[in-house]
Amino acid sequence: MKRKRSALEKVDADLPNLQHKIRSDPPSYENEFLNQHAQYASLLELFLQSPTTTDDTGIVRLRDLIDFVSHVADCYRATTAGFAGDLTALLQRHHETLEAELRDKIVGSLVLLRRKEIIDSHALLQTLWPLLVSTHSKALRELLFTKILSDLRTANAKTTNHKLNREMQTTCFNLVSGDPASSKGLWAVKLTRELWKRQVWTDAKAVSVMEAAALSQDAKVVTGGVRFFLGGDQEREEAADEDSDEEDGLDMRQLRHQAGINKKTAKRDRELKAAAAKVKRKEKKKKAPHPLNFSALHLLHDPQTFAEKLFQLHLQPAQPKVKLNLEQKLLVLQLVSRLVGLHKLTLLPLYSYFIKFLSPRQPSVTSFLASLAQGTHNLVPPDVLEPLVQKIANEFVSEAAAAEVASAGLNAIREMCARQPLAMSETLLQDLVQYRKSKDKGVQMAARGLLSLYREVGAGMLRKRDRGRDSTLKLRSGDMEAHRRFGFVEDGGIEGLELLEKWKEEQGVEDEEEDEAKGWENWDAQSDSSESSGGWVNVESDGEDIDVSDSEEEREKAAAAKKQKAKTEEVKDSDKENVAATAPQDDNTDAKTPDPSRNTASLEPEAALKREEARISKLATTRILTPADLAKLHELRTAAAVTSALPATKRRKLQQAAQQAARHGDDALTSADIEGLASLSHKASKEEKIRMARGERVDGVQTEKNDHRSTTARRKEKKASEGKSTTNREKARKKNFLMTLGKAKRKGKRSLVEHRKVLKAHVERGKKGGRRGNK
Amino acid sequence: MGSSAKKKKEKKKDFQKTKLKVGKARPKNTNATDTSFASKSIVFKQQNLTESARDSATLAAHNLSLLGSKNETQRKDALIFFTSLCADHEETMAVSPTVIAGKAMPLVLDGSAQVRTQLLKLLRALSTRGDLGAVVDQLLLYARAGMAHLSSEIRLSSLDVLNWMLEGENALAVVSSAGGWIKTLRTFQNLLSWHGEVLTGNAGGKWSTSKSTSNLGSSKLLVHQLTTLSRFLHVGLVRPSLQEEAEAAAQRAAALFPLWHTDAHLLPTKSNPFGYLNLFGAVRDVESEVYEDAEQRAEIFVELGVYAACVRGAKEARKEAGEVGRAAALVEKALKLVDGG
């Protein structure tokens, strides 16, 4: 190295200097460039004659020349037309034997040429991708992968480059599906996963690449594909959260303050402007609507076939083509059961497959149990599930079994039955429910969970005294059927719609259409404003509005609203309703003459209920709920939930139910759910307690750290982190008493003006609510 | 069964627990083995005492590797070694001249002036000991790279190398090697900025073409370039007189009378005789094609417009007085050979 530097000093072989000169004035230095290009050409020719030699001899090396030419290639496009082709050929033919530094330089130069738009992304990727797949050098692979990834990201930065994406996805797909037995597909999997995570690829084609990977015949590729489906979306969300959380500490206020104090230079001015622009961009990004991305599991083309193939390829045969270990098998099983549960597929052999794994001695049996529960849904025939439930009960839940085992079994049964309540037989249920009397906390909770589940879904199967008050009442009133039927689906509605209806009535909204128009305002404002300002003018039609409401009544109502004759119409309506209400009443009175007074009393609310129902269904079917309506609906629902004055126990129960409901259907069921409260059933050792205090869970995962400091200390730290010290008031409060005496002494000698000030301040303070403010 | 107090004490000691003290080293076990040892380093002042005992082959190999050394004096010494080896006619060469030349060639681009001058000496010496025809095309590549080098010193010395190549018996091999004709001419064109009307980098060609900035100040390089160019053109364009050739062929045929096409059945006299077929290399374009005889060379010379540019450039250069003008006159003279003069 030393020799080279001294040699460079002696001769004026200063390529960077020349490069700089060329940049500033390309036409003047054309001759110099041509000379260097000629030198590059002859060195390249020499190199091609013996590619294995190092070119480390002269003072100017080939890689320096390559670097130089690629940096100024955009200035002399005609001369360097073949340059990229030379580099590509060199790399493709000799990448195995090239010296590492030269090889990396060539890759870097190609990327540079792409940035200068001398070659396009397509050409670059067509060069780099085959190398990535075929090379044996780890360092080169890493380099190529990062370059490919960054190129794809930049190509998609401003707008999605559909053409390039499609091409790349096809290449990936062909790599994976072309030779299923090779492990080369791993690179396709890696690339797809990374781009999925960064939301560059979000379409079904990327998912189909992973689908092919999951069905390939190499263990690593299979696990890559399966892991993608199980965790890819979560990863994507986390990455998005990280992006939004990422605060690089740009405090505009502070910067502006500094700009006021420091010397003003053009550079600092520019920096401030750049910072402001950055903050603005970030803010805009934060406000932008959340991109609606479908999860990979929903983008699958044909989940039924996919699940069947996965099962038949990896799980069912005794001698599968791919040797998977238990952990990998569990992953595949998880994916299959997730698919079955999510899409409600029918895959009957899956359930009998589980039978042999359901014993407490089976390693990671909780994962098997979780998968089983996950794969259950309400369209699975109960007679397929019944033996499984029976087996779990026999193997896991007994007095002789350990408490953890029993609670795991009970939890698994509960999760299964929550999805398909008919899988349980009456006698077994009554038997299992008895475990709520167990001494062990975990078993107790699990049994209670089962009990509360069946109180809701099948109270008829429980013993009478286990049913509970609510369920018994509902059973008696006929609100709840004692036994469900297979395949029965409850008709859905919009929760809290009646609240909205009531609220609207209370508000007395008269002009419905105007209200509706208002409700649509500010919806998706950003995208709308940019598009509609491009020359489109809203033209209102002169004729009548198109009336889409089906019901006669509604139409009348609307018409009435327009003509401002609301009152008379309403009277009419109420008459009609009254007629409707009295009609059934009359029927009843005809049928049951003996005790009319009592009957009418009991029937009156029933009729009112019917009327209510009719009206509610109208609201949902005749109007499109505006975003404003939906927001109000949400608000009303929460308000109703809060204001219902229930006893504490009931409220807690409701909360639990809400939590259960909040668990998204897409979320997976994990073995942790099955283990449940098993940790409660064994006494923690000293080490475990210490660990928990440190903020680690038993399995070593970090949780939030316990903060044992005082409130003051925490507050102080918060202040310090904000870059603030004590306030003047704080200082005054803490001031030594003796130091304040002097001032107090002077009280009598104050001038009238001073005294007035003090008095005024006193009054002011009273209004504010004390010295420290009543905030 | 110890009976005395001493024996009892000793026996008791065996079963006593050794006390460990904080801050003190742990007492050694009774059965511990001492594995420590002492060592001493020896320093040799000279690593190899028997210089004379080395045989010539190893010495040559050693020097061959020194040609690629990082140290410039070592490189120079290795070159001197080989030069003297060539000069010593009694000794047979352990390494063939071609190998030495192949190894020494990259030094055309060397940063040190001494190494480059020594290299030229070595090349001259090597050509006395054997035919260097096999490495001509590679050497030409290095010379071309050197001629376009950023450093003017390296340009000068590589012109010397080219001169030497044109002087020797391999002169024709230079111009008839792959790419040796047109590519070298192109290099000269770039060096002298004789682009004629082909390259109109300046807008519309309204402005006079600027002289290469590196030529400013010293005309020495320019003169050298011009003389080398004229020699190069001369070698490439001069045609062997048909009459002499025919006579020589007739004499030879008479000497070998009963045999026909004798030359075709003999071993080829030059290296890589079928190189022009380019059986194994990459596809060649116009510039890197082989031009075997002067006829072809003249044709392509005109066809690519290099001739016109050269004529124009030489005319311009001739207007300059002194050495440059004289050298340009030489070039003009060589250019006249195109017409078959």
mmCIF file of C-alpha atoms in Angstrom, chain A residues 293-579:
data_model
loop_
_atom_site.group_PDB
_atom_site.id
_atom_site.type_symbol
_atom_site.label_atom_id
_atom_site.label_comp_id
_atom_site.label_asym_id
_atom_site.label_seq_id
_atom_site.Cartn_x
_atom_site.Cartn_y
_atom_site.Cartn_z
ATOM 1 C CA ASN A 293 -53.363 -4.782 2.743
ATOM 2 C CA PHE A 294 -54.815 -8.224 2.718
ATOM 3 C CA SER A 295 -53.162 -10.876 4.758
ATOM 4 C CA ALA A 296 -51.365 -13.620 2.901
ATOM 5 C CA LEU A 297 -53.854 -16.218 4.071
ATOM 6 C CA HIS A 298 -56.682 -14.319 2.435
ATOM 7 C CA LEU A 299 -54.863 -13.861 -0.839
ATOM 8 C CA LEU A 300 -54.495 -17.579 -1.440
ATOM 9 C CA HIS A 301 -56.008 -18.594 -4.692
ATOM 10 C CA ASP A 302 -57.477 -21.919 -3.637
ATOM 11 C CA PRO A 303 -57.067 -22.603 0.070
ATOM 12 C CA GLN A 304 -58.879 -25.940 -0.048
ATOM 13 C CA THR A 305 -56.494 -27.457 -2.571
ATOM 14 C CA PHE A 306 -53.516 -25.864 -0.896
ATOM 15 C CA ALA A 307 -54.420 -27.283 2.505
ATOM 16 C CA GLU A 308 -55.120 -30.694 1.027
ATOM 17 C CA LYS A 309 -51.823 -30.749 -0.818
ATOM 18 C CA LEU A 310 -49.866 -29.612 2.211
ATOM 19 C CA PHE A 311 -51.462 -32.285 4.311
ATOM 20 C CA GLN A 312 -50.984 -35.037 1.761
ATOM 21 C CA LEU A 313 -47.421 -34.066 0.981
ATOM 22 C CA HIS A 314 -45.931 -33.411 4.386
ATOM 23 C CA LEU A 315 -48.128 -34.888 7.080
ATOM 24 C CA GLN A 316 -50.197 -37.832 5.964
ATOM 25 C CA PRO A 317 -47.712 -40.254 4.403
ATOM 26 C CA ALA A 318 -45.629 -42.417 6.682
ATOM 27 C CA GLN A 319 -42.610 -41.904 4.420
ATOM 28 C CA PRO A 320 -42.901 -38.356 3.082
ATOM 29 C CA LYS A 321 -40.699 -37.085 0.275
ATOM 30 C CA VAL A 322 -39.348 -34.384 2.511
ATOM 31 C CA LYS A 323 -37.879 -35.311 5.849
ATOM 32 C CA LEU A 324 -39.202 -32.785 8.317
ATOM 33 C CA ASN A 325 -38.356 -32.822 11.978
ATOM 34 C CA LEU A 326 -41.005 -32.443 14.650
ATOM 35 C CA GLU A 327 -40.696 -28.687 14.856
ATOM 36 C CA GLN A 328 -41.052 -28.238 11.107
ATOM 37 C CA LYS A 329 -43.921 -30.697 11.051
ATOM 38 C CA LEU A 330 -45.646 -28.712 13.738
ATOM 39 C CA LEU A 331 -45.277 -25.583 11.655
ATOM 40 C CA VAL A 332 -46.882 -27.280 8.673
ATOM 41 C CA LEU A 333 -49.630 -28.628 10.894
ATOM 42 C CA GLN A 334 -50.223 -25.174 12.289
ATOM 43 C CA LEU A 335 -50.577 -23.759 8.814
ATOM 44 C CA VAL A 336 -52.933 -26.505 7.665
ATOM 45 C CA SER A 337 -55.155 -26.163 10.703
ATOM 46 C CA ARG A 338 -55.076 -22.380 10.430
ATOM 47 C CA LEU A 339 -56.239 -22.594 6.856
ATOM 48 C CA VAL A 340 -58.954 -25.061 7.763
ATOM 49 C CA GLY A 341 -60.185 -22.884 10.598
ATOM 50 C CA LEU A 342 -59.969 -19.595 8.776
ATOM 51 C CA HIS A 343 -61.556 -20.623 5.512
ATOM 52 C CA LYS A 344 -63.810 -23.293 7.066
ATOM 53 C CA LEU A 345 -62.410 -25.980 4.833
ATOM 54 C CA THR A 346 -63.389 -29.613 4.937
ATOM 55 C CA LEU A 347 -60.381 -31.826 5.499
ATOM 56 C CA LEU A 348 -61.630 -34.848 7.359
ATOM 57 C CA PRO A 349 -58.431 -36.925 7.424
ATOM 58 C CA LEU A 350 -56.791 -34.130 9.408
ATOM 59 C CA TYR A 351 -58.797 -34.959 12.516
ATOM 60 C CA SER A 352 -58.023 -38.638 12.563
ATOM 61 C CA TYR A 353 -54.360 -37.698 12.036
ATOM 62 C CA PHE A 354 -54.406 -35.942 15.378
ATOM 63 C CA ILE A 355 -55.492 -39.002 17.351
ATOM 64 C CA LYS A 356 -52.087 -40.577 17.749
ATOM 65 C CA PHE A 357 -50.506 -37.380 19.036
ATOM 66 C CA LEU A 358 -52.983 -36.734 21.796
ATOM 67 C CA SER A 359 -51.207 -38.060 24.828
ATOM 68 C CA PRO A 360 -49.473 -36.153 27.612
ATOM 69 C CA ARG A 361 -46.173 -37.848 26.802
ATOM 70 C CA GLN A 362 -46.061 -36.478 23.272
ATOM 71 C CA PRO A 363 -43.426 -33.724 22.959
ATOM 72 C CA SER A 364 -44.903 -30.245 22.540
ATOM 73 C CA VAL A 365 -48.364 -31.648 22.859
ATOM 74 C CA THR A 366 -49.797 -28.233 23.648
ATOM 75 C CA SER A 367 -48.932 -27.141 20.123
ATOM 76 C CA PHE A 368 -50.767 -30.155 18.771
ATOM 77 C CA LEU A 369 -53.743 -29.297 20.934
ATOM 78 C CA ALA A 370 -53.660 -25.692 19.766
ATOM 79 C CA SER A 371 -53.530 -26.811 16.151
ATOM 80 C CA LEU A 372 -56.447 -29.152 16.687
ATOM 81 C CA ALA A 373 -58.541 -26.417 18.246
ATOM 82 C CA GLN A 374 -57.552 -24.048 15.499
ATOM 83 C CA GLY A 375 -58.589 -26.521 12.837
ATOM 84 C CA THR A 376 -62.047 -26.902 14.300
ATOM 85 C CA HIS A 377 -64.939 -24.853 12.995
ATOM 86 C CA ASN A 378 -68.675 -25.022 13.082
ATOM 87 C CA LEU A 379 -69.001 -26.929 9.830
ATOM 88 C CA VAL A 380 -66.938 -29.913 10.957
ATOM 89 C CA PRO A 381 -69.218 -32.905 11.554
ATOM 90 C CA PRO A 382 -69.483 -33.411 15.318
ATOM 91 C CA ASP A 383 -69.094 -37.176 15.069
ATOM 92 C CA VAL A 384 -65.551 -36.625 13.715
ATOM 93 C CA LEU A 385 -64.626 -34.458 16.649
ATOM 94 C CA GLU A 386 -66.345 -36.402 19.385
ATOM 95 C CA PRO A 387 -63.725 -39.166 19.642
ATOM 96 C CA LEU A 388 -60.990 -36.541 19.820
ATOM 97 C CA VAL A 389 -62.666 -34.721 22.664
ATOM 98 C CA GLN A 390 -63.222 -38.044 24.353
ATOM 99 C CA LYS A 391 -59.577 -38.971 23.944
ATOM 100 C CA ILE A 392 -58.352 -35.662 25.321
ATOM 101 C CA ALA A 393 -60.650 -36.053 28.276
ATOM 102 C CA ASN A 394 -59.468 -39.594 28.918
ATOM 103 C CA GLU A 395 -55.782 -38.926 28.505
ATOM 104 C CA PHE A 396 -55.419 -35.522 30.078
ATOM 105 C CA VAL A 397 -58.263 -34.814 32.411
ATOM 106 C CA SER A 398 -58.334 -37.116 35.356
ATOM 107 C CA GLU A 399 -57.740 -36.898 39.053
ATOM 108 C CA ALA A 400 -54.538 -38.819 38.612
ATOM 109 C CA ALA A 401 -53.077 -36.497 35.988
ATOM 110 C CA ALA A 402 -50.886 -33.583 36.937
ATOM 111 C CA ALA A 403 -52.647 -30.287 37.352
ATOM 112 C CA GLU A 404 -50.912 -28.712 34.361
ATOM 113 C CA VAL A 405 -51.876 -31.617 32.167
ATOM 114 C CA ALA A 406 -55.475 -31.452 33.255
ATOM 115 C CA SER A 407 -55.738 -27.722 32.734
ATOM 116 C CA ALA A 408 -54.162 -27.990 29.298
ATOM 117 C CA GLY A 409 -56.648 -30.690 28.369
ATOM 118 C CA LEU A 410 -59.585 -28.691 29.638
ATOM 119 C CA ASN A 411 -58.434 -25.577 27.837
ATOM 120 C CA ALA A 412 -58.039 -27.499 24.614
ATOM 121 C CA ILE A 413 -61.532 -28.952 24.967
ATOM 122 C CA ARG A 414 -62.925 -25.527 25.657
ATOM 123 C CA GLU A 415 -61.258 -24.003 22.608
ATOM 124 C CA MET A 416 -62.549 -26.816 20.421
ATOM 125 C CA CYS A 417 -66.046 -26.554 21.798
ATOM 126 C CA ALA A 418 -66.086 -22.798 21.413
ATOM 127 C CA ARG A 419 -65.741 -23.447 17.705
ATOM 128 C CA GLN A 420 -67.963 -26.494 17.469
ATOM 129 C CA PRO A 421 -70.163 -26.873 20.549
ATOM 130 C CA LEU A 422 -71.762 -30.041 19.231
ATOM 131 C CA ALA A 423 -68.531 -31.992 19.656
ATOM 132 C CA MET A 424 -69.343 -32.484 23.323
ATOM 133 C CA SER A 425 -71.569 -35.163 24.751
ATOM 134 C CA GLU A 426 -73.798 -34.379 27.661
ATOM 135 C CA THR A 427 -72.353 -36.837 30.138
ATOM 136 C CA LEU A 428 -68.784 -35.854 29.397
ATOM 137 C CA LEU A 429 -69.577 -32.186 29.800
ATOM 138 C CA GLN A 430 -71.251 -32.715 33.115
ATOM 139 C CA ASP A 431 -68.291 -34.736 34.230
ATOM 140 C CA LEU A 432 -65.734 -32.149 33.124
ATOM 141 C CA VAL A 433 -67.600 -29.286 34.692
ATOM 142 C CA GLN A 434 -67.136 -31.007 38.041
ATOM 143 C CA TYR A 435 -63.454 -30.054 37.888
ATOM 144 C CA ARG A 436 -64.308 -26.522 38.833
ATOM 145 C CA LYS A 437 -64.260 -27.829 42.385
ATOM 146 C CA SER A 438 -60.626 -28.846 41.958
ATOM 147 C CA LYS A 439 -58.055 -27.597 44.403
ATOM 148 C CA ASP A 440 -55.732 -26.483 41.688
ATOM 149 C CA LYS A 441 -56.197 -22.963 40.446
ATOM 150 C CA GLY A 442 -55.361 -23.666 36.814
ATOM 151 C CA VAL A 443 -57.740 -26.620 36.539
ATOM 152 C CA GLN A 444 -60.402 -24.655 38.346
ATOM 153 C CA MET A 445 -60.191 -21.740 35.928
ATOM 154 C CA ALA A 446 -60.154 -24.014 32.905
ATOM 155 C CA ALA A 447 -63.259 -25.879 34.075
ATOM 156 C CA ARG A 448 -65.000 -22.610 34.808
ATOM 157 C CA GLY A 449 -64.176 -21.438 31.321
ATOM 158 C CA LEU A 450 -65.815 -24.548 29.908
ATOM 159 C CA LEU A 451 -68.835 -24.033 32.096
ATOM 160 C CA SER A 452 -69.330 -20.407 31.124
ATOM 161 C CA LEU A 453 -68.922 -21.325 27.488
ATOM 162 C CA TYR A 454 -71.702 -23.915 27.634
ATOM 163 C CA ARG A 455 -73.947 -21.591 29.581
ATOM 164 C CA GLU A 456 -74.012 -19.533 26.432
ATOM 165 C CA VAL A 457 -73.924 -22.047 23.648
ATOM 166 C CA GLY A 458 -75.608 -25.097 25.048
ATOM 167 C CA ALA A 459 -77.130 -24.564 28.448
ATOM 168 C CA GLY A 460 -79.446 -27.457 27.863
ATOM 169 C CA MET A 461 -76.573 -29.904 28.169
ATOM 170 C CA LEU A 462 -75.632 -28.704 31.611
ATOM 171 C CA ARG A 463 -77.186 -29.944 34.783
ATOM 172 C CA LYS A 464 -79.943 -27.673 35.958
ATOM 173 C CA ARG A 465 -78.084 -26.242 38.896
ATOM 174 C CA ASP A 466 -75.048 -25.502 36.760
ATOM 175 C CA ARG A 467 -76.937 -23.492 34.230
ATOM 176 C CA GLY A 468 -76.914 -20.190 36.061
ATOM 177 C CA ARG A 469 -79.615 -17.623 36.329
ATOM 178 C CA ASP A 470 -79.321 -15.912 32.987
ATOM 179 C CA SER A 471 -79.230 -19.050 30.949
ATOM 180 C CA THR A 472 -82.127 -20.582 32.820
ATOM 181 C CA LEU A 473 -84.204 -17.484 32.229
ATOM 182 C CA LYS A 474 -83.327 -17.406 28.583
ATOM 183 C CA LEU A 475 -84.098 -21.082 28.188
ATOM 184 C CA ARG A 476 -87.451 -20.616 29.785
ATOM 185 C CA SER A 477 -88.338 -17.600 27.680
ATOM 186 C CA GLY A 478 -87.279 -19.465 24.560
ATOM 187 C CA ASP A 479 -84.567 -16.976 23.677
ATOM 188 C CA MET A 480 -82.072 -19.772 23.692
ATOM 189 C CA GLU A 481 -82.517 -23.204 22.321
ATOM 190 C CA ALA A 482 -81.645 -26.076 24.594
ATOM 191 C CA HIS A 483 -79.766 -27.840 21.804
ATOM 192 C CA ARG A 484 -78.210 -26.370 18.747
ATOM 193 C CA ARG A 485 -78.477 -27.894 15.352
ATOM 194 C CA PHE A 486 -75.534 -28.614 13.090
ATOM 195 C CA GLY A 487 -74.735 -25.913 10.576
ATOM 196 C CA PHE A 488 -77.013 -23.398 12.215
ATOM 197 C CA VAL A 489 -75.873 -19.838 11.543
ATOM 198 C CA GLU A 490 -77.202 -16.920 13.459
ATOM 199 C CA ASP A 491 -78.398 -14.062 11.357
ATOM 200 C CA GLY A 492 -76.195 -11.100 11.876
ATOM 201 C CA GLY A 493 -77.093 -7.528 12.508
ATOM 202 C CA ILE A 494 -75.370 -4.313 13.318
ATOM 203 C CA GLU A 495 -74.735 -4.122 16.982
ATOM 204 C CA GLY A 496 -76.098 -0.957 18.562
ATOM 205 C CA LEU A 497 -78.111 0.065 15.558
ATOM 206 C CA GLU A 498 -81.153 0.626 17.708
ATOM 207 C CA LEU A 499 -79.137 3.088 19.784
ATOM 208 C CA LEU A 500 -78.318 5.063 16.679
ATOM 209 C CA GLU A 501 -81.910 5.047 15.595
ATOM 210 C CA LYS A 502 -83.021 6.298 18.966
ATOM 211 C CA TRP A 503 -80.393 8.976 18.968
ATOM 212 C CA LYS A 504 -81.498 10.174 15.558
ATOM 213 C CA GLU A 505 -85.018 10.401 16.735
ATOM 214 C CA GLU A 506 -83.985 12.339 19.778
ATOM 215 C CA GLN A 507 -81.955 14.725 17.713
ATOM 216 C CA GLY A 508 -84.993 15.258 15.562
ATOM 217 C CA VAL A 509 -83.060 15.225 12.351
ATOM 218 C CA GLU A 510 -85.504 16.416 9.787
ATOM 219 C CA ASP A 511 -83.681 16.827 6.531
ATOM 220 C CA GLU A 512 -82.246 13.410 6.153
ATOM 221 C CA GLU A 513 -80.558 13.901 2.855
ATOM 222 C CA GLU A 514 -78.762 16.972 3.921
ATOM 223 C CA ASP A 515 -77.649 15.154 7.000
ATOM 224 C CA GLU A 516 -76.416 12.287 4.927
ATOM 225 C CA ALA A 517 -74.482 14.577 2.661
ATOM 226 C CA LYS A 518 -72.891 16.116 5.686
ATOM 227 C CA GLY A 519 -71.970 12.695 6.952
ATOM 228 C CA TRP A 520 -69.998 11.970 3.799
ATOM 229 C CA GLU A 521 -68.050 15.177 4.084
ATOM 230 C CA ASN A 522 -64.392 14.998 4.952
ATOM 231 C CA TRP A 523 -64.359 11.369 4.141
ATOM 232 C CA ASP A 524 -61.172 10.417 2.424
ATOM 233 C CA ALA A 525 -60.599 14.109 2.021
ATOM 234 C CA GLN A 526 -57.007 13.950 0.873
ATOM 235 C CA SER A 527 -57.433 11.688 -2.072
ATOM 236 C CA ASP A 528 -60.665 13.365 -3.088
ATOM 237 C CA SER A 529 -59.394 16.885 -3.078
ATOM 238 C CA SER A 530 -56.391 16.112 -5.214
ATOM 239 C CA GLU A 531 -58.423 14.282 -7.787
ATOM 240 C CA SER A 532 -61.499 16.398 -7.981
ATOM 241 C CA SER A 533 -59.544 19.581 -8.318
ATOM 242 C CA GLY A 534 -58.128 18.243 -11.541
ATOM 243 C CA GLY A 535 -60.959 19.720 -13.560
ATOM 244 C CA TRP A 536 -63.998 17.720 -12.543
ATOM 245 C CA VAL A 537 -66.920 19.833 -11.503
ATOM 246 C CA ASN A 538 -69.834 18.424 -9.625
ATOM 247 C CA VAL A 539 -72.982 19.151 -11.570
ATOM 248 C CA GLU A 540 -76.217 18.684 -9.710
ATOM 249 C CA SER A 541 -79.092 17.339 -11.702
ATOM 250 C CA ASP A 542 -82.131 19.527 -12.006
ATOM 251 C CA GLY A 543 -84.630 16.711 -11.929
ATOM 252 C CA GLU A 544 -85.825 14.662 -9.002
ATOM 253 C CA ASP A 545 -83.296 12.733 -7.000
ATOM 254 C CA ILE A 546 -83.232 9.099 -7.709
ATOM 255 C CA ASP A 547 -85.085 7.399 -4.940
ATOM 256 C CA VAL A 548 -83.765 3.986 -4.132
ATOM 257 C CA SER A 549 -85.662 3.224 -0.975
ATOM 258 C CA ASP A 550 -87.939 0.252 -1.367
ATOM 259 C CA SER A 551 -90.461 0.841 1.276
ATOM 260 C CA GLU A 552 -93.393 3.007 0.485
ATOM 261 C CA GLU A 553 -93.320 4.571 3.872
ATOM 262 C CA GLU A 554 -89.748 5.642 3.600
ATOM 263 C CA ARG A 555 -90.332 7.234 0.272
ATOM 264 C CA GLU A 556 -93.248 9.146 1.625
ATOM 265 C CA LYS A 557 -91.181 10.208 4.522
ATOM 266 C CA ALA A 558 -88.448 11.479 2.281
ATOM 267 C CA ALA A 559 -90.870 13.349 0.150
ATOM 268 C CA ALA A 560 -92.435 14.859 3.187
ATOM 269 C CA ALA A 561 -89.101 16.002 4.442
ATOM 270 C CA LYS A 562 -88.457 17.792 1.244
ATOM 271 C CA LYS A 563 -91.727 19.577 1.254
ATOM 272 C CA GLN A 564 -91.306 20.573 4.857
ATOM 273 C CA LYS A 565 -94.530 18.947 5.869
ATOM 274 C CA ALA A 566 -92.974 16.767 8.463
ATOM 275 C CA LYS A 567 -95.646 17.194 11.077
ATOM 276 C CA THR A 568 -98.620 16.023 9.167
ATOM 277 C CA GLU A 569 -96.745 13.058 7.824
ATOM 278 C CA GLU A 570 -95.607 12.005 11.201
ATOM 279 C CA VAL A 571 -99.124 12.017 12.467
ATOM 280 C CA LYS A 572 -100.043 9.781 9.583
ATOM 281 C CA ASP A 573 -97.189 7.454 10.325
ATOM 282 C CA SER A 574 -97.980 7.166 13.943
ATOM 283 C CA ASP A 575 -101.560 6.367 13.029
ATOM 284 C CA LYS A 576 -100.397 3.617 10.814
ATOM 285 C CA GLU A 577 -98.157 2.237 13.462
ATOM 286 C CA ASN A 578 -100.880 2.317 15.981
ATOM 287 C CA VAL A 579 -103.055 0.376 13.675
#
